[in-house]
Amino acid sequence: MKTTITAVRARQVWDSRGRPTVEAEVALAGGATGRACAPAGASRGAHEAHELRDGGARFGGLGVDRAVAGVNGEIAAALAGADAADQAALDARLEALDGTPNLGRLGGNATVAVSLAALHAAAAAEGLPLWAHLAQGRKVRVPLPEIQIFGGGAHAGRRTDVQDFMVMVPKADSVREALEVTADVFHAAGRLMAETGRLAGAADEGGWWPAFDSNEDALQALTQSIERSGHRPGEDVFISLDIAANELDVGGGRYRLGLETRELSTAEMVEQVADWVRRYPILSIEDPVSQDDLDGFGQATRAYGDRVQLIGDDILVTSAERVRRAAAAGAGNAVLVKVNQAGLVSRAKAALDAARALGWGAIVSARSGETEDVSIAHLATGWDAGQIKVGSFARSERMAKWNELLRIEEAMGADAVFAGPSAFAPSVAAGLA
Ligand code: 2PG
Ligand code: MG
């Protein structure tokens, strides 16, 4: 069979933070090959697939020699002869080989690189771009981006408590237009920051590293940047926040806003965000509470989930089971899908399918540590996820994904449909009409 795996190998490459990561290659009997890199998060959920690092002094303990050796040894042996076109069986083999629920023995960084590389190889064997291989002839939408303007939290020395200040352009006609509007806002924000002496560099995902006095200050500056860019906040351009509240959790149901030297209870945290939602053109909120606070996530959903997208990242960790559990508790209306958080392509797809079955939104997301790998542009499109999150509008590991989306949209030609408001859960989409 032309899709039979003949070889699997891995090497250490470097990510956008200059840290080692795993790159895998899969070769098939018919001559096709696929290649993929594992990304790496900084603000991680405890329930994610385990990232296998070497520890010790070398590279600050972040070496991936063991993960690479696992691919070149055990994984290569176990996958020889497997069918790359049967992703579910291949991922099940990896799961069984690892033998732990969180892929802790071989490492989610090893398994995700291999799982994705096999997917690329299967697409190549069909002679199709990955998005078209995944779409299997079905009509799929070009995803709506959320794009970071200011980076904070764990990605910028905790210069703001909120991690990502992003924008969305849901009423654009195409991803091309959405990116052009975002470029205007990104540069207007840079100019505003420079003029007011608040520009302090670039954050991990390419956003402006700001020197703000409060989180509110950042919201004001972002709204002002949208206005200055010539676009209309709350009409053309909306704000999306990743609070990444896990990073603010100081235990005992308390959240610390370090920038403002305030400590909030879960109820106060929910109210703080509700207050921002009332006063700023906010369309989407990610992780307003900590990873195990399903109750708090439910409180947030009851407070503003009828008009605002409420995304679970660290709380759902790309797990179908956690998505269903959250929905049963009335918590959330969208899932962030990070393939490396799940550790396998099939597990990530299952989380997305669970969300879709519930009428939720789904956002395929990059990590703060990325490479030139553009797989997620294809996954977000081919899986018809509706939304994509890549980081900011600078640095080539980010721009590579945006540029790939432009190529995909162009390849679809007159058939291309931009997801726009259809990307959201119905009540959120209704608010945009
Ligand atoms: C997140 C991601 C991307 P990290 O929290 O959504 O912004 O960050 O990869 O560090 O988990
Ligand atoms: Mg997040």
Short mmCIF file of C-alpha atoms and ligand atoms in Angstrom, two decimals:
data_model
loop_
_atom_site.label_atom_id
_atom_site.label_comp_id
_atom_site.label_asym_id
_atom_site.label_seq_id
_atom_site.Cartn_x
_atom_site.Cartn_y
_atom_site.Cartn_z
CA MET A 1 0.00 0.00 0.00
CA LYS A 2 1.38 3.43 -0.88
CA THR A 3 0.43 4.86 2.54
CA THR A 4 2.26 2.16 4.53
CA ILE A 5 4.81 3.74 6.86
CA THR A 6 8.36 2.74 6.00
CA ALA A 7 10.33 5.10 8.23
CA VAL A 8 9.84 7.46 11.17
CA ARG A 9 12.59 9.66 12.47
CA ALA A 10 13.03 12.72 14.64
CA ARG A 11 15.56 15.42 15.28
CA GLN A 12 15.95 18.29 17.70
CA VAL A 13 15.17 21.69 16.18
CA TRP A 14 14.66 25.11 17.83
CA ASP A 15 11.46 26.98 18.58
CA SER A 16 10.65 30.70 18.52
CA ARG A 17 11.94 31.15 22.09
CA GLY A 18 15.26 29.53 21.17
CA ARG A 19 14.36 26.37 23.05
CA PRO A 20 14.79 22.81 21.77
CA THR A 21 11.78 21.02 20.33
CA VAL A 22 11.00 17.83 18.42
CA GLU A 23 10.65 17.61 14.65
CA ALA A 24 9.45 14.32 13.17
CA GLU A 25 9.45 12.92 9.63
CA VAL A 26 7.36 10.06 8.34
CA ALA A 27 8.08 8.31 5.02
CA LEU A 28 5.60 6.11 3.15
CA ALA A 29 6.01 3.18 0.77
CA GLY A 30 4.67 5.21 -2.18
CA GLY A 31 7.44 7.78 -1.68
CA ALA A 32 5.40 10.49 0.05
CA THR A 33 6.81 12.11 3.20
CA GLY A 34 5.45 14.36 5.94
CA ARG A 35 7.15 16.54 8.52
CA ALA A 36 5.93 18.39 11.63
CA CYS A 37 7.30 20.17 14.70
CA ALA A 38 5.96 20.12 18.26
CA PRO A 39 5.11 23.58 19.63
CA ALA A 40 5.44 24.42 23.34
CA GLY A 41 3.31 26.44 25.75
CA ALA A 42 4.38 28.70 28.61
CA SER A 43 1.01 29.09 30.35
CA ARG A 44 0.12 25.43 30.51
CA GLY A 45 -2.76 23.51 32.04
CA ALA A 46 -1.91 20.76 34.51
CA HIS A 47 -4.12 18.34 32.59
CA GLU A 48 -2.30 18.69 29.25
CA ALA A 49 -0.37 15.87 27.60
CA HIS A 50 3.01 15.68 29.31
CA GLU A 51 5.93 17.38 27.58
CA LEU A 52 9.01 15.19 27.93
CA ARG A 53 12.10 17.28 28.73
CA ASP A 54 15.52 15.97 29.69
CA GLY A 55 15.97 17.96 32.90
CA GLY A 56 19.48 18.58 34.20
CA ALA A 57 21.59 21.64 33.47
CA ARG A 58 21.76 21.56 29.66
CA PHE A 59 19.39 24.08 27.96
CA GLY A 60 17.90 24.87 31.35
CA GLY A 61 16.58 21.32 31.59
CA LEU A 62 14.53 21.78 28.39
CA GLY A 63 16.49 19.35 26.19
CA VAL A 64 14.47 16.88 24.09
CA ASP A 65 17.06 14.13 23.63
CA ARG A 66 14.85 11.57 25.35
CA ALA A 67 11.79 12.52 23.30
CA VAL A 68 13.82 12.34 20.06
CA ALA A 69 15.34 9.00 21.06
CA GLY A 70 11.86 7.63 21.78
CA VAL A 71 10.74 8.51 18.26
CA ASN A 72 13.84 7.08 16.60
CA GLY A 73 13.65 3.92 18.70
CA GLU A 74 10.38 2.61 20.09
CA ILE A 75 7.96 4.74 18.04
CA ALA A 76 9.70 4.08 14.71
CA ALA A 77 9.62 0.34 15.42
CA ALA A 78 5.98 0.35 16.50
CA LEU A 79 4.75 2.34 13.49
CA ALA A 80 6.69 0.49 10.79
CA GLY A 81 4.07 -1.09 8.54
CA ALA A 82 1.18 1.00 9.93
CA ASP A 83 -1.15 2.80 7.53
CA ALA A 84 -0.65 6.58 7.65
CA ALA A 85 -4.08 7.04 6.06
CA ASP A 86 -5.72 5.53 9.16
CA GLN A 87 -4.99 8.29 11.66
CA ALA A 88 -7.21 6.81 14.39
CA ALA A 89 -5.44 3.44 14.31
CA LEU A 90 -2.03 5.07 14.16
CA ASP A 91 -2.78 7.33 17.14
CA ALA A 92 -4.24 4.36 19.04
CA ARG A 93 -0.95 2.54 18.47
CA LEU A 94 0.98 5.50 19.88
CA GLU A 95 -1.37 5.67 22.86
CA ALA A 96 -1.00 1.96 23.60
CA LEU A 97 2.76 2.09 23.17
CA ASP A 98 3.06 4.97 25.63
CA GLY A 99 0.75 3.29 28.11
CA THR A 100 0.01 6.36 30.26
CA PRO A 101 -3.11 8.57 30.03
CA ASN A 102 -1.14 11.79 29.53
CA LEU A 103 1.49 10.36 27.16
CA GLY A 104 3.98 10.92 29.95
CA ARG A 105 6.38 8.13 29.08
CA LEU A 106 7.23 8.94 25.45
CA GLY A 107 6.13 12.57 25.73
CA GLY A 108 3.25 14.44 24.10
CA ASN A 109 5.91 16.49 22.28
CA ALA A 110 7.17 13.26 20.63
CA THR A 111 3.72 11.84 19.85
CA VAL A 112 2.26 15.08 18.48
CA ALA A 113 5.17 15.59 16.08
CA VAL A 114 4.83 12.01 14.79
CA SER A 115 1.03 12.07 14.64
CA LEU A 116 1.05 15.32 12.65
CA ALA A 117 3.92 14.21 10.40
CA ALA A 118 1.95 11.05 9.51
CA LEU A 119 -1.07 13.22 8.67
CA HIS A 120 1.08 15.37 6.37
CA ALA A 121 2.47 12.24 4.72
CA ALA A 122 -1.04 10.85 4.11
CA ALA A 123 -2.07 14.14 2.47
CA ALA A 124 1.07 14.14 0.34
CA ALA A 125 0.32 10.56 -0.77
CA GLU A 126 -3.02 11.80 -2.08
CA GLY A 127 -1.32 14.74 -3.75
CA LEU A 128 -3.49 17.15 -1.79
CA PRO A 129 -2.73 20.13 0.44
CA LEU A 130 -3.40 19.12 4.04
CA TRP A 131 -6.56 21.24 4.39
CA ALA A 132 -8.11 19.60 1.31
CA HIS A 133 -7.09 16.13 2.50
CA LEU A 134 -8.92 16.81 5.78
CA ALA A 135 -11.95 18.37 4.10
CA GLN A 136 -12.46 15.22 1.98
CA GLY A 137 -14.53 17.11 -0.56
CA ARG A 138 -16.79 18.75 2.04
CA LYS A 139 -17.25 22.49 1.90
CA VAL A 140 -15.13 24.09 4.64
CA ARG A 141 -14.80 27.69 5.79
CA VAL A 142 -11.66 29.82 5.94
CA PRO A 143 -11.24 30.44 9.69
CA LEU A 144 -11.77 33.78 11.43
CA PRO A 145 -8.53 34.84 13.15
CA GLU A 146 -8.08 36.29 16.61
CA ILE A 147 -4.82 38.23 16.60
CA GLN A 148 -2.80 39.53 19.51
CA ILE A 149 -1.94 43.23 19.73
CA PHE A 150 -0.46 43.35 23.26
CA GLY A 151 1.16 40.36 24.92
CA GLY A 152 1.25 40.08 28.68
CA GLY A 153 1.15 37.49 31.42
CA ALA A 154 3.59 34.61 31.14
CA HIS A 155 4.57 35.83 27.67
CA ALA A 156 5.85 39.25 28.74
CA GLY A 157 7.33 39.14 32.21
CA ARG A 158 3.80 39.54 33.65
CA ARG A 159 3.75 43.14 32.44
CA THR A 160 -0.04 42.85 32.39
CA ASP A 161 -2.08 40.25 34.27
CA VAL A 162 -4.27 39.50 31.27
CA GLN A 163 -2.14 37.43 28.89
CA ASP A 164 -3.49 38.21 25.41
CA PHE A 165 -5.14 41.42 24.23
CA MET A 166 -6.39 40.46 20.78
CA VAL A 167 -8.66 41.72 18.01
CA MET A 168 -11.17 39.98 15.75
CA VAL A 169 -12.71 41.25 12.51
CA PRO A 170 -15.73 38.96 12.18
CA LYS A 171 -17.54 41.02 9.54
CA ALA A 172 -14.65 40.94 7.07
CA ASP A 173 -15.40 39.24 3.76
CA SER A 174 -12.21 37.23 3.67
CA VAL A 175 -9.18 36.35 5.75
CA ARG A 176 -7.23 38.68 3.48
CA GLU A 177 -9.42 41.60 4.58
CA ALA A 178 -9.34 40.54 8.25
CA LEU A 179 -5.52 40.54 8.17
CA GLU A 180 -5.38 43.94 6.46
CA VAL A 181 -7.61 45.50 9.11
CA THR A 182 -5.53 43.82 11.83
CA ALA A 183 -2.34 45.22 10.30
CA ASP A 184 -3.83 48.73 10.59
CA VAL A 185 -4.68 48.19 14.27
CA PHE A 186 -1.34 46.54 15.08
CA HIS A 187 0.67 49.44 13.67
CA ALA A 188 -1.63 52.08 15.16
CA ALA A 189 -1.10 50.40 18.55
CA GLY A 190 2.68 50.43 18.08
CA ARG A 191 2.63 54.14 17.26
CA LEU A 192 0.39 54.93 20.22
CA MET A 193 2.65 52.98 22.56
CA ALA A 194 5.79 54.70 21.25
CA GLU A 195 4.23 58.16 21.51
CA THR A 196 3.13 57.64 25.08
CA GLY A 197 6.41 56.04 26.17
CA ARG A 198 4.77 52.71 26.91
CA LEU A 199 6.43 50.53 24.29
CA ALA A 200 8.82 48.12 25.96
CA GLY A 201 9.62 45.58 23.23
CA ALA A 202 7.99 42.50 21.70
CA ALA A 203 6.28 39.75 23.69
CA ASP A 204 6.69 36.02 23.03
CA GLU A 205 3.97 35.85 20.40
CA GLY A 206 5.07 39.03 18.62
CA GLY A 207 2.62 41.44 20.25
CA TRP A 208 3.73 44.78 21.69
CA TRP A 209 5.25 44.36 25.15
CA PRO A 210 3.53 47.18 26.97
CA ALA A 211 4.32 49.21 30.06
CA PHE A 212 0.79 49.74 31.36
CA ASP A 213 -0.28 50.76 34.85
CA SER A 214 -3.39 48.59 34.91
CA ASN A 215 -5.22 46.00 32.82
CA GLU A 216 -7.87 48.63 32.17
CA ASP A 217 -5.17 50.91 30.75
CA ALA A 218 -4.44 48.20 28.17
CA LEU A 219 -8.12 47.92 27.26
CA GLN A 220 -8.30 51.68 26.78
CA ALA A 221 -5.15 51.73 24.66
CA LEU A 222 -6.45 48.89 22.51
CA THR A 223 -9.80 50.62 21.93
CA GLN A 224 -7.95 53.83 21.10
CA SER A 225 -5.67 51.95 18.68
CA ILE A 226 -8.69 50.57 16.84
CA GLU A 227 -10.13 54.09 16.56
CA ARG A 228 -6.83 55.56 15.39
CA SER A 229 -6.48 52.83 12.76
CA GLY A 230 -9.59 54.23 11.08
CA HIS A 231 -11.79 51.28 12.00
CA ARG A 232 -14.74 51.23 14.37
CA PRO A 233 -14.45 49.43 17.72
CA GLY A 234 -17.51 47.30 18.37
CA GLU A 235 -18.63 47.55 14.75
CA ASP A 236 -15.76 46.33 12.55
CA VAL A 237 -13.17 45.37 15.12
CA PHE A 238 -13.81 43.60 18.41
CA ILE A 239 -11.61 42.79 21.39
CA SER A 240 -10.79 39.26 22.49
CA LEU A 241 -9.00 38.56 25.78
CA ASP A 242 -7.17 35.50 27.04
CA ILE A 243 -7.15 36.11 30.78
CA ALA A 244 -5.15 32.88 31.36
CA ALA A 245 -6.44 33.07 34.93
CA ASN A 246 -4.56 29.92 35.87
CA GLU A 247 -1.48 32.11 36.07
CA LEU A 248 -3.25 34.47 38.51
CA ASP A 249 -4.53 31.71 40.80
CA VAL A 250 -2.86 32.00 44.20
CA GLY A 251 -4.88 29.14 45.74
CA GLY A 252 -7.90 29.06 47.98
CA GLY A 253 -10.12 30.37 45.19
CA ARG A 254 -8.19 33.67 45.02
CA TYR A 255 -6.80 35.49 41.99
CA ARG A 256 -4.02 38.04 42.20
CA LEU A 257 -3.86 40.96 39.75
CA GLY A 258 -0.18 41.76 40.37
CA LEU A 259 -0.16 44.90 38.21
CA GLU A 260 -2.87 46.45 40.37
CA THR A 261 -1.87 44.76 43.64
CA ARG A 262 -5.41 43.46 44.09
CA GLU A 263 -6.63 40.02 45.09
CA LEU A 264 -10.05 38.82 43.96
CA SER A 265 -12.35 35.93 44.82
CA THR A 266 -13.81 33.88 41.96
CA ALA A 267 -17.06 35.87 42.14
CA GLU A 268 -15.12 39.15 42.11
CA MET A 269 -13.02 37.94 39.18
CA VAL A 270 -16.17 37.06 37.23
CA GLU A 271 -17.61 40.50 38.07
CA GLN A 272 -14.36 42.27 37.09
CA VAL A 273 -14.48 40.68 33.64
CA ALA A 274 -18.24 41.35 33.38
CA ASP A 275 -17.46 45.02 34.05
CA TRP A 276 -14.90 45.07 31.20
CA VAL A 277 -17.42 43.35 28.94
CA ARG A 278 -19.96 46.10 29.72
CA ARG A 279 -17.55 48.94 28.98
CA TYR A 280 -15.39 47.71 26.11
CA PRO A 281 -16.22 46.08 22.74
CA ILE A 282 -15.29 42.60 23.93
CA LEU A 283 -16.50 39.66 21.84
CA SER A 284 -14.51 36.79 23.29
CA ILE A 285 -12.98 35.79 26.64
CA GLU A 286 -10.66 32.84 27.26
CA ASP A 287 -9.96 31.24 30.66
CA PRO A 288 -11.58 33.84 32.96
CA VAL A 289 -11.02 31.44 35.87
CA SER A 290 -8.52 28.76 36.81
CA GLN A 291 -8.14 25.26 35.29
CA ASP A 292 -10.19 23.33 37.86
CA ASP A 293 -12.79 25.99 38.61
CA LEU A 294 -15.67 24.61 36.58
CA ASP A 295 -18.08 26.35 38.92
CA GLY A 296 -16.45 29.74 38.28
CA PHE A 297 -16.48 29.04 34.54
CA GLY A 298 -20.22 28.38 34.87
CA GLN A 299 -20.69 31.66 36.79
CA ALA A 300 -18.90 33.54 34.01
CA THR A 301 -21.05 31.79 31.40
CA ARG A 302 -24.24 32.77 33.19
CA ALA A 303 -23.01 36.36 33.57
CA TYR A 304 -22.08 37.06 29.92
CA GLY A 305 -21.97 33.81 27.92
CA ASP A 306 -25.14 34.74 26.02
CA ARG A 307 -23.36 37.52 24.12
CA VAL A 308 -19.65 36.83 24.55
CA GLN A 309 -17.68 33.81 23.39
CA LEU A 310 -16.33 32.01 26.47
CA ILE A 311 -13.40 29.82 25.54
CA GLY A 312 -11.93 27.08 27.70
CA ASP A 313 -8.19 26.53 27.21
CA ASP A 314 -6.37 25.38 30.37
CA ILE A 315 -9.70 24.23 31.82
CA LEU A 316 -10.58 22.01 28.82
CA VAL A 317 -7.06 21.10 27.58
CA THR A 318 -8.35 19.93 24.19
CA SER A 319 -10.16 16.99 25.81
CA ALA A 320 -13.52 15.79 24.45
CA GLU A 321 -14.43 14.48 27.88
CA ARG A 322 -13.71 17.79 29.61
CA VAL A 323 -15.66 19.66 26.91
CA ARG A 324 -18.72 17.47 27.56
CA ARG A 325 -18.35 17.78 31.32
CA ALA A 326 -18.15 21.58 31.08
CA ALA A 327 -21.18 21.74 28.80
CA ALA A 328 -23.16 19.57 31.21
CA ALA A 329 -22.29 22.08 33.95
CA GLY A 330 -23.43 24.98 31.75
CA ALA A 331 -19.87 26.27 31.54
CA GLY A 332 -18.33 27.73 28.37
CA ASN A 333 -19.46 27.97 24.76
CA ALA A 334 -16.19 27.41 22.88
CA VAL A 335 -13.08 25.25 23.06
CA LEU A 336 -9.48 26.10 22.26
CA VAL A 337 -7.99 23.24 20.26
CA LYS A 338 -4.23 22.82 20.68
CA VAL A 339 -3.01 19.59 19.12
CA ASN A 340 0.00 19.37 21.43
CA GLN A 341 -2.21 19.82 24.48
CA ALA A 342 -3.97 16.61 23.42
CA GLY A 343 -0.73 15.02 22.21
CA LEU A 344 -2.35 13.29 19.23
CA VAL A 345 -4.21 14.50 16.13
CA SER A 346 -7.19 12.18 16.78
CA ARG A 347 -7.63 13.34 20.38
CA ALA A 348 -7.62 16.98 19.26
CA LYS A 349 -10.14 16.23 16.53
CA ALA A 350 -12.37 14.45 19.07
CA ALA A 351 -12.39 17.57 21.29
CA LEU A 352 -13.36 19.67 18.28
CA ASP A 353 -16.11 17.23 17.28
CA ALA A 354 -17.47 17.23 20.85
CA ALA A 355 -17.63 21.04 20.77
CA ARG A 356 -19.32 21.08 17.39
CA ALA A 357 -21.94 18.55 18.52
CA LEU A 358 -22.81 20.96 21.35
CA GLY A 359 -23.14 23.95 19.03
CA TRP A 360 -20.02 25.49 20.56
CA GLY A 361 -17.35 27.52 18.81
CA ALA A 362 -13.89 26.03 18.22
CA ILE A 363 -10.57 27.81 17.83
CA VAL A 364 -7.53 25.93 16.57
CA SER A 365 -4.60 27.51 18.40
CA ALA A 366 -0.84 27.84 18.24
CA ARG A 367 1.34 27.86 21.37
CA SER A 368 3.54 30.66 22.63
CA GLY A 369 6.57 28.60 21.56
CA GLU A 370 6.19 27.93 17.83
CA THR A 371 8.20 27.10 14.72
CA GLU A 372 7.83 27.63 10.98
CA ASP A 373 5.39 24.69 10.98
CA VAL A 374 2.09 25.84 9.45
CA SER A 375 -0.02 22.74 10.18
CA ILE A 376 -2.58 24.64 12.25
CA ALA A 377 -3.61 26.84 9.30
CA HIS A 378 -4.56 23.60 7.51
CA LEU A 379 -6.21 21.97 10.52
CA ALA A 380 -8.35 25.02 11.26
CA THR A 381 -9.49 25.13 7.64
CA GLY A 382 -9.75 21.42 6.81
CA TRP A 383 -11.56 20.62 10.06
CA ASP A 384 -13.86 23.60 9.43
CA ALA A 385 -13.16 24.82 12.96
CA GLY A 386 -14.31 28.35 12.14
CA GLN A 387 -11.61 30.16 14.13
CA ILE A 388 -7.84 30.27 14.52
CA LYS A 389 -5.47 31.82 17.08
CA VAL A 390 -1.81 32.17 16.17
CA GLY A 391 -0.44 35.02 18.30
CA SER A 392 0.37 38.45 16.95
CA PHE A 393 1.01 40.12 13.63
CA ALA A 394 4.82 40.03 13.73
CA ARG A 395 7.60 37.40 13.90
CA SER A 396 7.83 34.85 11.16
CA GLU A 397 6.65 31.84 13.18
CA ARG A 398 3.32 33.74 13.46
CA MET A 399 3.25 35.33 10.00
CA ALA A 400 3.98 31.95 8.37
CA LYS A 401 0.56 30.75 9.56
CA TRP A 402 -1.29 33.92 8.47
CA ASN A 403 0.43 33.80 5.08
CA GLU A 404 -0.49 30.12 4.69
CA LEU A 405 -4.15 31.05 5.29
CA LEU A 406 -3.89 33.58 2.45
CA ARG A 407 -2.59 30.83 0.16
CA ILE A 408 -5.38 28.48 1.23
CA GLU A 409 -8.04 31.14 0.65
CA GLU A 410 -6.56 31.89 -2.76
CA ALA A 411 -6.48 28.19 -3.67
CA MET A 412 -10.19 27.91 -2.87
CA GLY A 413 -10.83 30.67 -5.39
CA ALA A 414 -14.45 31.66 -5.92
CA ASP A 415 -15.52 28.83 -3.57
CA ALA A 416 -13.82 30.38 -0.54
CA VAL A 417 -16.21 31.19 2.31
CA PHE A 418 -14.90 33.18 5.28
CA ALA A 419 -16.33 31.87 8.55
CA GLY A 420 -17.12 35.31 10.02
CA PRO A 421 -19.97 35.36 12.57
CA SER A 422 -20.87 31.72 11.75
CA ALA A 423 -17.77 30.74 13.75
CA PHE A 424 -19.45 31.51 17.07
CA ALA A 425 -22.03 29.70 19.18
CA PRO A 426 -25.51 30.80 17.98
CA SER A 427 -26.28 33.38 20.71
CA VAL A 428 -22.91 35.11 20.20
CA ALA A 429 -23.33 35.08 16.40
CA ALA A 430 -26.84 36.56 16.80
CA GLY A 431 -25.37 39.56 18.60
CA LEU A 432 -23.25 40.35 15.54
CA ALA A 433 -26.15 40.38 13.10
C1 2PG B 1 -2.69 30.30 25.41
C2 2PG B 1 -1.41 30.07 24.62
C3 2PG B 1 -1.35 30.89 23.36
P1 2PG B 1 0.68 29.10 25.79
O1 2PG B 1 -2.67 30.43 26.62
O2 2PG B 1 -3.75 30.30 24.80
O3 2PG B 1 -1.55 32.26 23.59
O4 2PG B 1 -0.28 30.30 25.42
O5 2PG B 1 1.07 28.45 24.53
O6 2PG B 1 1.83 29.71 26.53
O7 2PG B 1 -0.12 28.18 26.67
MG MG B 2 -4.96 30.44 26.69
#
